[in-house]
Short mmCIF file of C-alpha atoms in Angstrom, two decimals:
data_model
loop_
_atom_site.label_atom_id
_atom_site.label_comp_id
_atom_site.label_asym_id
_atom_site.label_seq_id
_atom_site.Cartn_x
_atom_site.Cartn_y
_atom_site.Cartn_z
CA MET Y 674 83.06 128.33 90.77
CA LYS Y 675 81.99 130.86 88.01
CA GLY Y 676 83.19 130.61 84.75
CA LYS Y 677 83.72 128.56 82.14
CA VAL Y 678 85.09 125.05 82.27
CA GLN Y 679 87.99 124.33 79.88
CA GLN Y 680 88.39 121.11 77.83
CA VAL Y 681 90.98 118.29 79.08
CA PRO Y 682 93.78 117.11 77.21
CA VAL Y 683 94.68 114.66 79.65
CA ARG Y 684 93.58 111.02 80.22
CA LEU Y 685 93.91 109.15 83.03
CA ARG Y 686 93.89 105.69 84.44
CA ILE Y 687 93.68 103.86 87.43
CA LEU Y 688 95.57 100.99 89.31
CA THR Y 689 93.30 98.42 88.11
CA GLY Y 690 93.78 99.57 84.49
CA GLY Y 691 90.42 101.31 83.97
CA LYS Y 692 89.91 104.60 82.53
CA VAL Y 693 88.54 108.06 83.99
CA LYS Y 694 86.97 110.45 81.91
CA LEU Y 695 87.74 114.00 82.74
CA LEU Y 696 85.07 116.17 81.88
CA GLY Y 697 86.60 119.63 82.38
CA THR Y 698 89.10 121.80 84.62
CA LYS Y 699 88.53 125.19 86.02
CA ASN Y 700 91.40 127.03 87.74
CA ALA Y 701 90.37 128.49 91.14
CA ASN Y 702 92.16 129.58 94.13
CA VAL Y 703 91.76 126.86 97.29
CA ALA Y 704 92.01 127.89 100.79
CA TYR Y 705 92.59 125.66 103.86
CA LYS Y 706 93.89 126.40 107.11
CA GLY Y 707 95.07 129.92 106.01
CA VAL Y 708 97.01 128.58 103.13
CA THR Y 709 95.61 130.05 99.51
CA VAL Y 710 97.18 128.36 96.25
CA ASN Y 711 96.06 128.75 92.75
CA GLU Y 712 95.22 125.23 91.38
CA ASN Y 713 93.32 123.32 88.88
CA ILE Y 714 90.22 121.69 89.79
CA TYR Y 715 89.11 118.59 87.77
CA THR Y 716 85.65 116.97 87.27
CA ALA Y 717 85.57 113.78 86.34
CA GLU Y 718 82.63 110.99 85.37
CA GLY Y 719 81.81 108.67 87.33
CA SER Y 720 79.38 107.38 90.34
CA GLY Y 721 82.02 107.14 92.90
CA PRO Y 722 82.20 109.68 95.95
CA ASN Y 723 83.22 113.19 96.00
CA LEU Y 724 86.94 112.99 96.38
CA LEU Y 725 87.29 116.73 97.31
CA ARG Y 726 84.88 116.22 100.47
CA GLN Y 727 87.10 113.32 101.49
CA LEU Y 728 90.73 114.56 100.66
CA LYS Y 729 91.96 117.07 103.04
CA SER Y 730 95.72 118.41 102.38
CA GLY Y 731 96.14 114.85 101.23
CA LYS Y 732 94.79 112.94 103.76
CA PHE Y 733 92.04 110.64 102.92
CA PHE Y 734 89.34 110.03 105.49
CA GLY Y 735 86.86 107.68 103.41
CA GLY Y 736 87.77 104.50 104.45
CA LYS Y 737 90.46 101.47 104.10
CA VAL Y 738 93.26 102.51 101.55
CA ASN Y 739 95.53 99.14 100.03
CA VAL Y 740 98.68 100.11 98.86
CA TYR Y 741 99.51 97.42 96.21
CA VAL Y 742 103.34 96.32 96.36
CA PRO Y 743 104.54 93.34 94.40
CA PRO Y 744 105.81 90.08 96.14
CA GLY Y 745 109.08 89.85 97.44
CA ILE Y 746 109.75 93.36 97.61
CA ARG Y 747 110.94 94.64 101.16
CA PRO Y 748 110.49 97.86 102.96
CA GLY Y 749 113.83 100.04 102.23
CA ALA Y 750 114.90 103.53 103.93
CA MET Y 751 117.25 105.33 102.15
CA ASN Y 752 119.97 107.63 103.50
CA GLY Y 753 119.42 111.18 103.48
CA ARG Y 754 121.59 113.67 101.42
CA SER Y 755 123.29 116.42 102.58
CA LEU Y 756 121.97 120.31 102.28
CA SER Y 757 124.24 123.23 101.61
CA TYR Y 758 124.17 125.52 104.41
CA SER Y 759 122.36 127.90 102.36
CA VAL Y 760 119.34 126.17 101.76
CA ARG Y 761 118.96 124.60 104.96
CA PRO Y 762 116.91 127.29 106.89
CA ARG Y 763 114.15 127.30 103.79
CA VAL Y 764 113.93 123.57 104.03
CA GLU Y 765 113.38 123.72 107.59
CA GLU Y 766 110.85 126.07 107.10
CA GLU Y 767 109.25 124.23 104.20
CA LEU Y 768 109.04 121.48 106.40
CA SER Y 769 107.36 123.29 109.57
CA ARG Y 770 104.89 124.54 107.24
CA LEU Y 771 104.01 121.39 105.44
CA GLN Y 772 103.65 119.70 109.42
CA ARG Y 773 101.66 122.85 110.51
CA ILE Y 774 99.07 122.46 107.88
CA GLY Y 775 98.78 118.60 108.08
CA ILE Y 776 100.54 117.28 104.80
CA ILE Y 777 103.53 115.76 106.95
CA GLN Y 778 103.79 114.50 110.36
CA SER Y 779 107.04 113.94 112.59
CA SER Y 780 108.38 109.99 112.87
CA GLU Y 781 111.03 108.62 114.50
CA PHE Y 782 111.51 105.63 112.21
CA LEU Y 783 109.64 104.81 109.25
CA GLU Y 784 110.17 101.13 107.35
CA TRP Y 785 109.91 103.15 103.94
CA ALA Y 786 111.65 106.40 103.72
CA THR Y 787 113.33 108.37 100.82
CA PRO Y 788 115.50 111.39 100.77
CA ILE Y 789 114.10 114.74 100.34
CA VAL Y 790 115.31 117.08 97.06
CA PRO Y 791 114.53 120.56 97.55
CA ILE Y 792 113.93 122.51 94.42
CA LEU Y 793 114.46 126.09 94.88
CA LYS Y 794 111.66 128.07 93.22
CA PRO Y 795 112.08 131.73 91.34
CA GLU Y 796 110.87 133.41 93.82
CA GLY Y 797 113.08 131.97 96.91
CA THR Y 798 110.82 129.44 98.38
CA VAL Y 799 111.78 125.78 98.25
CA ARG Y 800 109.51 122.94 96.94
CA ILE Y 801 110.10 119.50 98.90
CA SER Y 802 110.38 116.51 96.87
CA GLY Y 803 111.39 112.96 96.82
CA GLY Y 804 114.50 111.44 95.67
CA TYR Y 805 113.45 108.18 94.57
#
């Protein structure tokens, strides 16, 4: 990436309470499996592995991952919300796109699930969010 790295006004904390020092950010076009997006790339201080080499479209391939769930919490799946007929084709198109590029995958049953919430973008496409 060419160009000047900008200062970062954001502070990050990890789950254990430690702080991550961000050195800067640079806006760049990022392409993966035929999809190009414009994203901010952050540079962090640390001795850990390079996350950009381990993360591929939201998947982690670097080893075991632990998710902390407080004791006594049981899995839950919320019922889906109804979608208007006018937005349904755009939601199906976005879900197909996300599945095609490996962000999501189909599943018959999950212990943990939340309904999706479609957010209409100005250009007419849909962003899929979770309704927690």
